[in-house]
mmCIF file of C-alpha atoms in Angstrom:
data_model
loop_
_atom_site.group_PDB
_atom_site.id
_atom_site.type_symbol
_atom_site.label_atom_id
_atom_site.label_comp_id
_atom_site.label_asym_id
_atom_site.label_seq_id
_atom_site.Cartn_x
_atom_site.Cartn_y
_atom_site.Cartn_z
ATOM 1 C CA MET A 1 -79.529 -3.282 12.237
ATOM 2 C CA ALA A 2 -76.915 -5.506 13.886
ATOM 3 C CA ALA A 3 -76.642 -7.570 10.796
ATOM 4 C CA ALA A 4 -76.094 -4.463 8.714
ATOM 5 C CA THR A 5 -73.329 -3.292 11.121
ATOM 6 C CA LEU A 6 -71.652 -6.679 10.992
ATOM 7 C CA THR A 7 -71.685 -6.588 7.221
ATOM 8 C CA MET A 8 -70.103 -3.166 7.226
ATOM 9 C CA LEU A 9 -67.389 -4.255 9.681
ATOM 10 C CA ARG A 10 -66.678 -7.311 7.471
ATOM 11 C CA ALA A 11 -66.517 -5.113 4.394
ATOM 12 C CA SER A 12 -64.151 -2.639 6.225
ATOM 13 C CA SER A 13 -61.893 -5.478 7.360
ATOM 14 C CA ALA A 14 -61.743 -6.978 3.930
ATOM 15 C CA ALA A 15 -60.858 -3.623 2.526
ATOM 16 C CA LEU A 16 -58.208 -2.954 5.049
ATOM 17 C CA LEU A 17 -56.711 -6.405 4.406
ATOM 18 C CA LEU A 18 -56.651 -5.734 0.725
ATOM 19 C CA LEU A 19 -54.931 -2.349 1.282
ATOM 20 C CA LEU A 20 -52.307 -4.035 3.398
ATOM 21 C CA LEU A 21 -51.696 -6.781 0.900
ATOM 22 C CA LEU A 22 -51.341 -4.155 -1.891
ATOM 23 C CA GLN A 23 -48.847 -2.182 0.205
ATOM 24 C CA CYS A 24 -46.861 -5.312 1.005
ATOM 25 C CA TYR A 25 -46.787 -6.074 -2.737
ATOM 26 C CA GLN A 26 -45.692 -2.582 -3.551
ATOM 27 C CA CYS A 27 -42.879 -2.864 -0.910
ATOM 28 C CA HIS A 28 -41.830 -6.176 -2.452
ATOM 29 C CA VAL A 29 -41.735 -4.676 -5.993
ATOM 30 C CA GLU A 30 -39.822 -1.624 -4.741
ATOM 31 C CA ALA A 31 -37.398 -3.865 -2.823
ATOM 32 C CA GLN A 32 -36.899 -6.006 -6.053
ATOM 33 C CA GLY A 33 -36.490 -2.860 -8.242
ATOM 34 C CA GLY A 34 -34.130 -1.381 -5.689
ATOM 35 C CA LYS A 35 -31.561 -4.180 -5.951
ATOM 36 C CA CYS A 36 -28.233 -2.887 -6.966
ATOM 37 C CA ASP A 37 -27.186 -4.013 -10.348
ATOM 38 C CA LEU A 38 -23.885 -2.327 -11.408
ATOM 39 C CA ASN A 39 -23.967 -4.043 -14.824
ATOM 40 C CA ALA A 40 -27.260 -2.401 -15.669
ATOM 41 C CA GLY A 41 -26.113 1.228 -15.312
ATOM 42 C CA SER A 42 -25.227 4.014 -17.925
ATOM 43 C CA TRP A 43 -22.900 6.948 -18.193
ATOM 44 C CA VAL A 44 -24.741 10.258 -17.564
ATOM 45 C CA LYS A 45 -23.203 13.371 -18.973
ATOM 46 C CA ASN A 46 -22.565 16.036 -16.238
ATOM 47 C CA PRO A 47 -20.173 18.765 -17.236
ATOM 48 C CA SER A 48 -20.661 20.399 -13.816
ATOM 49 C CA LEU A 49 -18.980 17.575 -12.032
ATOM 50 C CA PRO A 50 -16.317 18.791 -9.631
ATOM 51 C CA LYS A 51 -12.834 17.832 -10.757
ATOM 52 C CA ARG A 52 -11.078 15.555 -8.277
ATOM 53 C CA TYR A 53 -7.517 16.107 -9.437
ATOM 54 C CA THR A 54 -5.646 16.396 -12.674
ATOM 55 C CA GLY A 55 -2.627 14.545 -14.302
ATOM 56 C CA LEU A 56 -0.614 17.743 -13.425
ATOM 57 C CA SER A 57 -1.695 18.232 -9.916
ATOM 58 C CA CYS A 58 -1.179 14.562 -8.923
ATOM 59 C CA LYS A 59 2.535 13.832 -8.892
ATOM 60 C CA SER A 60 2.265 10.077 -8.130
ATOM 61 C CA ILE A 61 0.785 8.953 -11.511
ATOM 62 C CA ARG A 62 3.561 6.941 -13.262
ATOM 63 C CA SER A 63 4.858 9.349 -16.023
ATOM 64 C CA SER A 64 4.369 6.908 -18.889
ATOM 65 C CA LEU A 65 0.695 6.470 -17.905
ATOM 66 C CA ASN A 66 -0.189 10.222 -17.400
ATOM 67 C CA CYS A 67 -2.360 11.195 -20.279
ATOM 68 C CA GLN A 68 -2.554 14.837 -19.483
ATOM 69 C CA LYS A 69 1.154 15.216 -18.849
ATOM 70 C CA ASN A 70 1.760 13.433 -22.103
ATOM 71 C CA GLY A 71 -0.337 15.953 -24.107
ATOM 72 C CA ARG A 72 -3.996 15.086 -23.923
ATOM 73 C CA LYS A 73 -5.723 18.382 -24.034
ATOM 74 C CA ASP A 74 -9.423 17.449 -24.328
ATOM 75 C CA THR A 75 -11.254 16.809 -21.016
ATOM 76 C CA SER A 76 -14.757 15.914 -22.371
ATOM 77 C CA TYR A 77 -14.151 12.222 -21.228
ATOM 78 C CA LEU A 78 -14.235 13.371 -17.619
ATOM 79 C CA ASN A 79 -17.717 14.901 -17.854
ATOM 80 C CA TYR A 80 -19.512 11.601 -17.183
ATOM 81 C CA GLU A 81 -20.716 9.725 -14.076
ATOM 82 C CA TRP A 82 -21.793 6.145 -13.761
ATOM 83 C CA ARG A 83 -25.239 5.532 -12.432
ATOM 84 C CA SER A 84 -26.869 2.201 -11.747
ATOM 85 C CA PRO A 85 -30.479 1.363 -10.737
ATOM 86 C CA GLY A 86 -30.860 0.695 -7.015
ATOM 87 C CA CYS A 87 -27.213 1.465 -6.332
ATOM 88 C CA ASN A 88 -26.163 4.046 -3.700
ATOM 89 C CA ILE A 89 -22.700 4.850 -5.285
ATOM 90 C CA LYS A 90 -20.864 7.238 -3.147
ATOM 91 C CA ARG A 91 -18.331 9.590 -4.532
ATOM 92 C CA PHE A 92 -14.924 8.911 -3.154
ATOM 93 C CA ASP A 93 -14.348 10.878 0.046
ATOM 94 C CA PRO A 94 -10.552 10.941 0.876
ATOM 95 C CA LYS A 95 -10.964 11.754 4.568
ATOM 96 C CA ALA A 96 -13.698 9.290 5.193
ATOM 97 C CA PHE A 97 -11.744 6.650 3.270
ATOM 98 C CA LEU A 98 -8.560 7.263 5.254
ATOM 99 C CA ALA A 99 -10.602 7.087 8.425
ATOM 100 C CA LEU A 100 -11.543 3.557 7.475
ATOM 101 C CA MET A 101 -7.963 2.819 6.565
ATOM 102 C CA ARG A 102 -6.345 3.871 9.910
ATOM 103 C CA ASN A 103 -3.882 1.297 11.050
ATOM 104 C CA LYS A 104 -4.897 -0.896 8.063
ATOM 105 C CA VAL A 105 -3.462 -2.457 4.890
ATOM 106 C CA PHE A 106 -5.132 -2.318 1.399
ATOM 107 C CA LEU A 107 -3.833 -4.897 -1.015
ATOM 108 C CA GLY A 108 -4.420 -4.524 -4.838
ATOM 109 C CA VAL A 109 -3.685 -7.712 -6.769
ATOM 110 C CA GLY A 110 -3.855 -8.409 -10.512
ATOM 111 C CA ASP A 111 -2.582 -7.484 -13.915
ATOM 112 C CA SER A 112 -1.690 -4.028 -15.314
ATOM 113 C CA PHE A 113 -5.245 -2.666 -14.832
ATOM 114 C CA ASN A 114 -4.707 -2.909 -11.029
ATOM 115 C CA PRO A 115 -2.337 0.148 -11.026
ATOM 116 C CA ASN A 116 -5.101 2.130 -12.965
ATOM 117 C CA VAL A 117 -7.385 2.117 -9.915
ATOM 118 C CA GLN A 118 -4.467 2.403 -7.457
ATOM 119 C CA HIS A 119 -3.315 5.622 -9.051
ATOM 120 C CA SER A 120 -6.918 6.899 -8.796
ATOM 121 C CA ILE A 121 -7.160 6.128 -5.126
ATOM 122 C CA ARG A 122 -3.754 7.604 -4.300
ATOM 123 C CA CYS A 123 -4.293 10.871 -6.218
ATOM 124 C CA GLN A 124 -7.524 11.416 -4.265
ATOM 125 C CA VAL A 125 -5.927 10.396 -0.919
ATOM 126 C CA GLU A 126 -3.156 12.881 -1.458
ATOM 127 C CA SER A 127 -5.726 15.717 -1.335
ATOM 128 C CA ALA A 128 -6.315 14.833 2.288
ATOM 129 C CA ALA A 129 -2.955 13.677 3.573
ATOM 130 C CA PRO A 130 0.786 13.285 2.311
ATOM 131 C CA THR A 131 1.843 9.910 1.084
ATOM 132 C CA LYS A 132 5.234 8.245 1.014
ATOM 133 C CA ASP A 133 6.499 5.490 -1.355
ATOM 134 C CA VAL A 134 7.075 1.922 -0.298
ATOM 135 C CA ASN A 135 9.586 0.210 -2.432
ATOM 136 C CA GLY A 136 11.086 -2.744 -0.630
ATOM 137 C CA ALA A 137 10.652 -4.157 2.852
ATOM 138 C CA PHE A 138 7.114 -4.327 4.123
ATOM 139 C CA LEU A 139 6.296 -4.068 7.798
ATOM 140 C CA LYS A 140 9.460 -5.957 8.861
ATOM 141 C CA THR A 141 7.936 -9.227 7.399
ATOM 142 C CA GLY A 142 10.732 -9.976 5.074
ATOM 143 C CA LEU A 143 8.466 -9.465 2.214
ATOM 144 C CA SER A 144 9.181 -6.990 -0.651
ATOM 145 C CA ALA A 145 6.491 -4.842 -2.031
ATOM 146 C CA GLN A 146 5.608 -1.689 -3.967
ATOM 147 C CA GLY A 147 3.088 0.871 -2.823
ATOM 148 C CA TYR A 148 2.775 3.718 -0.474
ATOM 149 C CA VAL A 149 1.941 4.710 3.085
ATOM 150 C CA VAL A 150 -0.009 7.476 4.577
ATOM 151 C CA PRO A 151 1.966 8.206 7.820
ATOM 152 C CA GLN A 152 -0.766 10.423 9.393
ATOM 153 C CA TYR A 153 -3.137 7.515 9.418
ATOM 154 C CA ASN A 154 -0.597 4.579 9.502
ATOM 155 C CA ALA A 155 -2.367 3.403 6.339
ATOM 156 C CA THR A 156 -0.549 1.101 3.874
ATOM 157 C CA PHE A 157 -1.457 0.473 0.209
ATOM 158 C CA LEU A 158 0.402 -2.265 -1.724
ATOM 159 C CA THR A 159 0.222 -3.068 -5.342
ATOM 160 C CA ILE A 160 0.989 -6.694 -6.148
ATOM 161 C CA ALA A 161 1.616 -7.774 -9.791
ATOM 162 C CA SER A 162 -0.062 -11.104 -10.342
ATOM 163 C CA SER A 163 -1.384 -11.288 -13.894
ATOM 164 C CA PHE A 164 -2.853 -14.840 -13.524
ATOM 165 C CA LEU A 165 -3.488 -14.869 -9.815
ATOM 166 C CA VAL A 166 -2.250 -18.426 -10.075
ATOM 167 C CA ASP A 167 1.282 -19.930 -10.571
ATOM 168 C CA GLY A 168 2.692 -18.989 -13.961
ATOM 169 C CA THR A 169 6.111 -19.578 -15.475
ATOM 170 C CA PRO A 170 7.153 -17.872 -18.735
ATOM 171 C CA VAL A 171 8.556 -19.996 -21.599
ATOM 172 C CA GLY A 172 11.036 -17.426 -22.740
ATOM 173 C CA ALA A 173 10.362 -13.668 -22.275
ATOM 174 C CA ALA A 174 7.991 -12.660 -19.399
ATOM 175 C CA SER A 175 5.451 -10.657 -21.412
ATOM 176 C CA SER A 176 1.810 -10.863 -21.999
ATOM 177 C CA SER A 177 2.261 -11.951 -25.628
ATOM 178 C CA SER A 178 4.781 -14.742 -24.718
ATOM 179 C CA PRO A 179 4.083 -18.391 -24.068
ATOM 180 C CA TRP A 180 3.348 -19.203 -20.443
ATOM 181 C CA LYS A 181 2.879 -22.478 -18.448
ATOM 182 C CA VAL A 182 0.070 -21.761 -16.019
ATOM 183 C CA ASN A 183 -0.925 -24.040 -13.088
ATOM 184 C CA LEU A 184 -4.530 -23.086 -12.665
ATOM 185 C CA ASP A 185 -5.040 -24.954 -9.372
ATOM 186 C CA VAL A 186 -2.083 -23.336 -7.488
ATOM 187 C CA ALA A 187 -2.588 -19.847 -6.038
ATOM 188 C CA SER A 188 0.331 -17.544 -6.890
ATOM 189 C CA LYS A 189 2.946 -16.772 -4.229
ATOM 190 C CA GLU A 190 3.164 -13.391 -5.644
ATOM 191 C CA TRP A 191 0.226 -12.344 -3.458
ATOM 192 C CA THR A 192 -0.547 -15.179 -1.031
ATOM 193 C CA PRO A 193 2.125 -14.307 1.599
ATOM 194 C CA PHE A 194 0.625 -10.684 1.912
ATOM 195 C CA LEU A 195 -2.975 -11.740 2.414
ATOM 196 C CA LYS A 196 -2.859 -12.308 6.135
ATOM 197 C CA TYR A 197 -1.522 -8.723 6.694
ATOM 198 C CA SER A 198 -4.223 -7.038 4.691
ATOM 199 C CA HIS A 199 -7.676 -5.820 5.802
ATOM 200 C CA TYR A 200 -8.942 -5.021 2.291
ATOM 201 C CA VAL A 201 -7.906 -6.726 -0.922
ATOM 202 C CA ALA A 202 -9.054 -6.013 -4.387
ATOM 203 C CA PHE A 203 -8.411 -8.605 -7.154
ATOM 204 C CA ALA A 204 -8.447 -7.446 -10.916
ATOM 205 C CA ALA A 205 -7.101 -9.793 -13.604
ATOM 206 C CA GLY A 206 -8.091 -11.313 -16.978
ATOM 207 C CA HIS A 207 -6.248 -9.732 -19.785
ATOM 208 C CA TRP A 208 -3.338 -12.236 -19.713
ATOM 209 C CA PHE A 209 -5.911 -14.988 -20.247
ATOM 210 C CA THR A 210 -7.637 -13.391 -23.262
ATOM 211 C CA ASN A 211 -4.446 -11.755 -24.792
ATOM 212 C CA SER A 212 -2.574 -14.379 -26.721
ATOM 213 C CA GLY A 213 -4.545 -17.201 -25.023
ATOM 214 C CA ASN A 214 -3.516 -19.606 -27.677
ATOM 215 C CA LEU A 215 0.069 -19.169 -26.369
ATOM 216 C CA ARG A 216 -0.869 -20.390 -22.875
ATOM 217 C CA GLN A 217 -0.318 -23.922 -21.622
ATOM 218 C CA TRP A 218 -3.011 -24.525 -19.038
ATOM 219 C CA PHE A 219 -2.431 -27.126 -16.395
ATOM 220 C CA VAL A 220 -4.594 -28.636 -13.608
ATOM 221 C CA LYS A 221 -3.037 -31.204 -11.194
ATOM 222 C CA LYS A 222 0.021 -31.080 -13.458
ATOM 223 C CA GLN A 223 -1.945 -32.339 -16.394
ATOM 224 C CA ALA A 224 -2.085 -30.302 -19.590
ATOM 225 C CA GLN A 225 -5.603 -29.090 -20.399
ATOM 226 C CA LYS A 226 -5.652 -29.289 -24.211
ATOM 227 C CA GLY A 227 -8.396 -27.349 -25.864
ATOM 228 C CA MET A 228 -9.254 -25.434 -22.782
ATOM 229 C CA THR A 229 -10.749 -21.906 -23.588
ATOM 230 C CA SER A 230 -9.406 -18.680 -22.128
ATOM 231 C CA ALA A 231 -12.733 -18.142 -20.400
ATOM 232 C CA ALA A 232 -12.615 -21.689 -18.748
ATOM 233 C CA ALA A 233 -9.021 -20.969 -17.622
ATOM 234 C CA LEU A 234 -10.130 -17.639 -16.101
ATOM 235 C CA THR A 235 -12.887 -19.324 -14.198
ATOM 236 C CA ALA A 236 -10.445 -21.917 -13.040
ATOM 237 C CA ALA A 237 -7.938 -19.393 -11.819
ATOM 238 C CA TYR A 238 -10.532 -17.267 -9.934
ATOM 239 C CA THR A 239 -11.939 -20.413 -8.384
ATOM 240 C CA THR A 240 -8.462 -21.194 -7.008
ATOM 241 C CA MET A 241 -8.085 -17.746 -5.709
ATOM 242 C CA ARG A 242 -11.493 -17.921 -4.013
ATOM 243 C CA ASN A 243 -10.773 -21.234 -2.332
ATOM 244 C CA TYR A 244 -7.471 -20.077 -1.186
ATOM 245 C CA VAL A 245 -8.862 -16.890 0.489
ATOM 246 C CA SER A 246 -11.739 -18.815 1.984
ATOM 247 C CA SER A 247 -9.605 -21.660 3.466
ATOM 248 C CA SER A 248 -7.009 -19.259 4.790
ATOM 249 C CA GLY A 249 -9.420 -17.991 7.457
ATOM 250 C CA TYR A 250 -8.978 -14.494 5.966
ATOM 251 C CA SER A 251 -11.317 -12.023 7.950
ATOM 252 C CA GLY A 252 -10.973 -8.907 5.795
ATOM 253 C CA MET A 253 -13.035 -7.592 2.979
ATOM 254 C CA PRO A 254 -12.145 -9.188 -0.368
ATOM 255 C CA MET A 255 -13.572 -7.716 -3.599
ATOM 256 C CA VAL A 256 -13.326 -8.530 -7.264
ATOM 257 C CA LEU A 257 -13.289 -6.118 -10.113
ATOM 258 C CA THR A 258 -14.624 -7.787 -13.188
ATOM 259 C CA TYR A 259 -12.937 -7.743 -16.681
ATOM 260 C CA THR A 260 -12.249 -4.174 -18.083
ATOM 261 C CA ALA A 261 -12.799 -3.786 -21.876
ATOM 262 C CA SER A 262 -10.312 -3.003 -24.618
ATOM 263 C CA HIS A 263 -11.265 -1.258 -27.788
ATOM 264 C CA TYR A 264 -9.295 -2.198 -30.927
ATOM 265 C CA ASP A 265 -10.574 -2.289 -34.474
ATOM 266 C CA SER A 266 -10.134 -6.034 -34.855
ATOM 267 C CA ALA A 267 -12.750 -6.553 -32.119
ATOM 268 C CA PHE A 268 -15.439 -4.633 -33.990
ATOM 269 C CA ALA A 269 -14.423 -4.858 -37.665
ATOM 270 C CA ALA A 270 -17.856 -6.020 -38.692
ATOM 271 C CA ASP A 271 -19.536 -2.810 -37.637
ATOM 272 C CA ASP A 272 -18.253 0.435 -39.097
ATOM 273 C CA THR A 273 -20.038 2.477 -36.442
ATOM 274 C CA VAL A 274 -17.653 1.174 -33.782
ATOM 275 C CA HIS A 275 -14.001 2.416 -34.129
ATOM 276 C CA GLU A 276 -10.617 2.150 -32.418
ATOM 277 C CA CYS A 277 -10.453 4.214 -29.250
ATOM 278 C CA SER A 278 -8.650 7.188 -30.842
ATOM 279 C CA ALA A 279 -11.699 7.973 -32.993
ATOM 280 C CA ALA A 280 -14.276 7.779 -30.182
ATOM 281 C CA LYS A 281 -15.831 11.013 -29.043
ATOM 282 C CA GLY A 282 -17.808 9.760 -25.998
ATOM 283 C CA PRO A 283 -19.504 6.769 -24.631
ATOM 284 C CA MET A 284 -20.894 4.114 -26.999
ATOM 285 C CA THR A 285 -24.461 4.521 -28.201
ATOM 286 C CA SER A 286 -27.080 1.861 -27.571
ATOM 287 C CA LYS A 287 -26.679 0.489 -31.165
ATOM 288 C CA GLN A 288 -22.880 0.287 -30.662
ATOM 289 C CA MET A 289 -23.258 -1.433 -27.385
ATOM 290 C CA ALA A 290 -25.652 -3.947 -28.683
ATOM 291 C CA PHE A 291 -23.022 -5.025 -31.279
ATOM 292 C CA ALA A 292 -20.058 -4.645 -28.871
ATOM 293 C CA VAL A 293 -21.606 -6.975 -26.246
ATOM 294 C CA LYS A 294 -22.033 -9.725 -28.840
ATOM 295 C CA LYS A 295 -18.557 -9.251 -30.364
ATOM 296 C CA SER A 296 -16.279 -8.215 -27.551
ATOM 297 C CA GLU A 297 -14.426 -10.834 -25.426
ATOM 298 C CA SER A 298 -15.350 -8.737 -22.485
ATOM 299 C CA THR A 299 -18.799 -10.149 -21.965
ATOM 300 C CA GLU A 300 -17.485 -13.817 -21.991
ATOM 301 C CA ALA A 301 -14.559 -12.981 -19.689
ATOM 302 C CA ARG A 302 -16.928 -11.052 -17.282
ATOM 303 C CA ASN A 303 -19.361 -13.907 -17.133
ATOM 304 C CA ALA A 304 -16.391 -16.402 -16.442
ATOM 305 C CA VAL A 305 -15.557 -14.303 -13.332
ATOM 306 C CA VAL A 306 -18.967 -13.541 -12.011
ATOM 307 C CA LYS A 307 -20.230 -17.129 -11.881
ATOM 308 C CA VAL A 308 -17.238 -17.969 -9.559
ATOM 309 C CA PHE A 309 -18.790 -15.887 -6.797
ATOM 310 C CA GLN A 310 -22.491 -16.492 -7.271
ATOM 311 C CA GLY A 311 -23.984 -17.427 -3.906
ATOM 312 C CA ASN A 312 -20.720 -16.449 -2.118
ATOM 313 C CA PRO A 313 -21.455 -13.269 -0.079
ATOM 314 C CA SER A 314 -17.948 -13.251 1.413
ATOM 315 C CA PHE A 315 -16.590 -11.712 -1.747
ATOM 316 C CA LYS A 316 -17.965 -8.463 -3.195
ATOM 317 C CA VAL A 317 -18.087 -8.501 -7.038
ATOM 318 C CA LEU A 318 -17.661 -4.873 -8.353
ATOM 319 C CA ASP A 319 -19.012 -5.249 -11.888
ATOM 320 C CA VAL A 320 -17.179 -2.747 -14.075
ATOM 321 C CA THR A 321 -17.358 -4.533 -17.374
ATOM 322 C CA LYS A 322 -20.160 -2.670 -18.992
ATOM 323 C CA ALA A 323 -19.034 0.724 -17.589
ATOM 324 C CA SER A 324 -15.588 0.148 -19.160
ATOM 325 C CA LEU A 325 -17.005 -1.399 -22.496
ATOM 326 C CA MET A 326 -19.032 1.820 -23.007
ATOM 327 C CA ARG A 327 -15.997 4.144 -22.840
ATOM 328 C CA PRO A 328 -13.617 3.735 -25.807
ATOM 329 C CA ASP A 329 -13.097 7.523 -25.529
ATOM 330 C CA ALA A 330 -11.413 7.268 -22.102
ATOM 331 C CA HIS A 331 -8.523 5.073 -22.989
ATOM 332 C CA MET A 332 -4.905 6.264 -23.055
ATOM 333 C CA GLN A 333 -4.842 6.311 -26.817
ATOM 334 C CA GLN A 334 -1.593 7.974 -28.169
ATOM 335 C CA TYR A 335 -0.928 9.568 -24.777
ATOM 336 C CA ARG A 336 1.011 6.701 -23.227
ATOM 337 C CA ALA A 337 4.702 7.490 -23.318
ATOM 338 C CA GLY A 338 7.234 4.931 -24.619
ATOM 339 C CA THR A 339 5.109 3.360 -27.414
ATOM 340 C CA SER A 340 4.208 4.242 -30.877
ATOM 341 C CA ASP A 341 0.945 2.360 -30.762
ATOM 342 C CA ASP A 342 -2.336 3.661 -29.387
ATOM 343 C CA ASP A 343 -3.230 2.097 -26.001
ATOM 344 C CA CYS A 344 -6.888 1.174 -26.222
ATOM 345 C CA SER A 345 -6.695 -1.084 -23.163
ATOM 346 C CA HIS A 346 -5.660 1.038 -20.246
ATOM 347 C CA PHE A 347 -7.608 4.217 -19.063
ATOM 348 C CA CYS A 348 -6.489 7.732 -18.444
ATOM 349 C CA VAL A 349 -6.330 8.838 -14.850
ATOM 350 C CA PRO A 350 -8.274 10.923 -13.918
ATOM 351 C CA GLY A 351 -11.073 9.245 -15.763
ATOM 352 C CA VAL A 352 -12.960 5.982 -15.689
ATOM 353 C CA PRO A 353 -10.822 4.408 -12.844
ATOM 354 C CA ASP A 354 -12.176 7.105 -10.625
ATOM 355 C CA THR A 355 -15.504 5.311 -10.863
ATOM 356 C CA TRP A 356 -13.856 2.112 -9.747
ATOM 357 C CA SER A 357 -12.514 3.905 -6.697
ATOM 358 C CA ASP A 358 -16.067 5.191 -5.988
ATOM 359 C CA LEU A 359 -17.265 1.527 -6.102
ATOM 360 C CA ILE A 360 -14.521 0.402 -3.748
ATOM 361 C CA PHE A 361 -15.261 3.243 -1.382
ATOM 362 C CA SER A 362 -19.034 2.541 -1.471
ATOM 363 C CA TYR A 363 -18.458 -1.137 -0.648
ATOM 364 C CA MET A 364 -16.152 -0.248 2.274
ATOM 365 C CA THR A 365 -18.833 2.040 3.653
ATOM 366 C CA LYS A 366 -21.505 -0.654 3.007
ATOM 367 C CA SER A 367 -23.595 1.490 0.736
ATOM 368 C CA ILE A 368 -23.672 -1.072 -2.038
#
């Protein structure tokens, strides 16, 4: 009798242990599966999405970049939201965002894609509180900057143009298609003096590396780097930026938005199912994406940036490359004033950049 009871107890204990092990394994699987991977997401159509603002209601969008004001009538490109497995992406909440920004400074640094997201943030902020332009002196520091303030919250937002993030000197005209001498190991003074005053900083650059990269003269320690690829130069520049921020004792929250995709025929000429942005009617299909990922410069540029911050939790990488690559329909197209060519690089606001502001807000609230 005692032996039988002991055997039953042992069997029960073994069963309980097995159950606990299975539960632990399931927890592990769920934890692994729950890891946020922004690059694994997709655009989900949702026509019932509440509209945040329009190009007509938001007065702070630069006129030349205001698609709706410049004649874009269709709004179907606004009916999608980005969803990523394991990611708790919060919709931008202007009041909650401003509460975080009270008595603080937000710094946006990079190329011409940086204003895309800054316009998105400002248009949403203005639904909660008035803003006022800053064009000149900044906080009595002797520094000159462009941006805006929200007086009610004493919140400051600055946009710093720094297309390379590192020291660059034009050889002739200062445009993205002109030759430049770029010192990849010297952080640019365009943004470094502002860093110590900021509480949040978002870096977004890359297109001045991939656009006309053959016209760039890359230098490291004053030595010309002949044969260096655009991707290698991009990695070097972001490495310099990372090292500068880390060594400066910066105590704020630095974040990096990865490379945003352009959509021109030349990039996809081998596949007639992928067209220039003006012909796109919605997000890319799976077939189109499979081709685009291989053909587009975006993937290589994205990888060049991401690897700089692997194993470095001090920087938050907001991976927007796939999300932008899937959306040829959301570019400015012919609705950019002042040019006769379609703009298949920058995005309409409102639009895809609102997702980037969602990601920034989600990071600031520590939900991703």
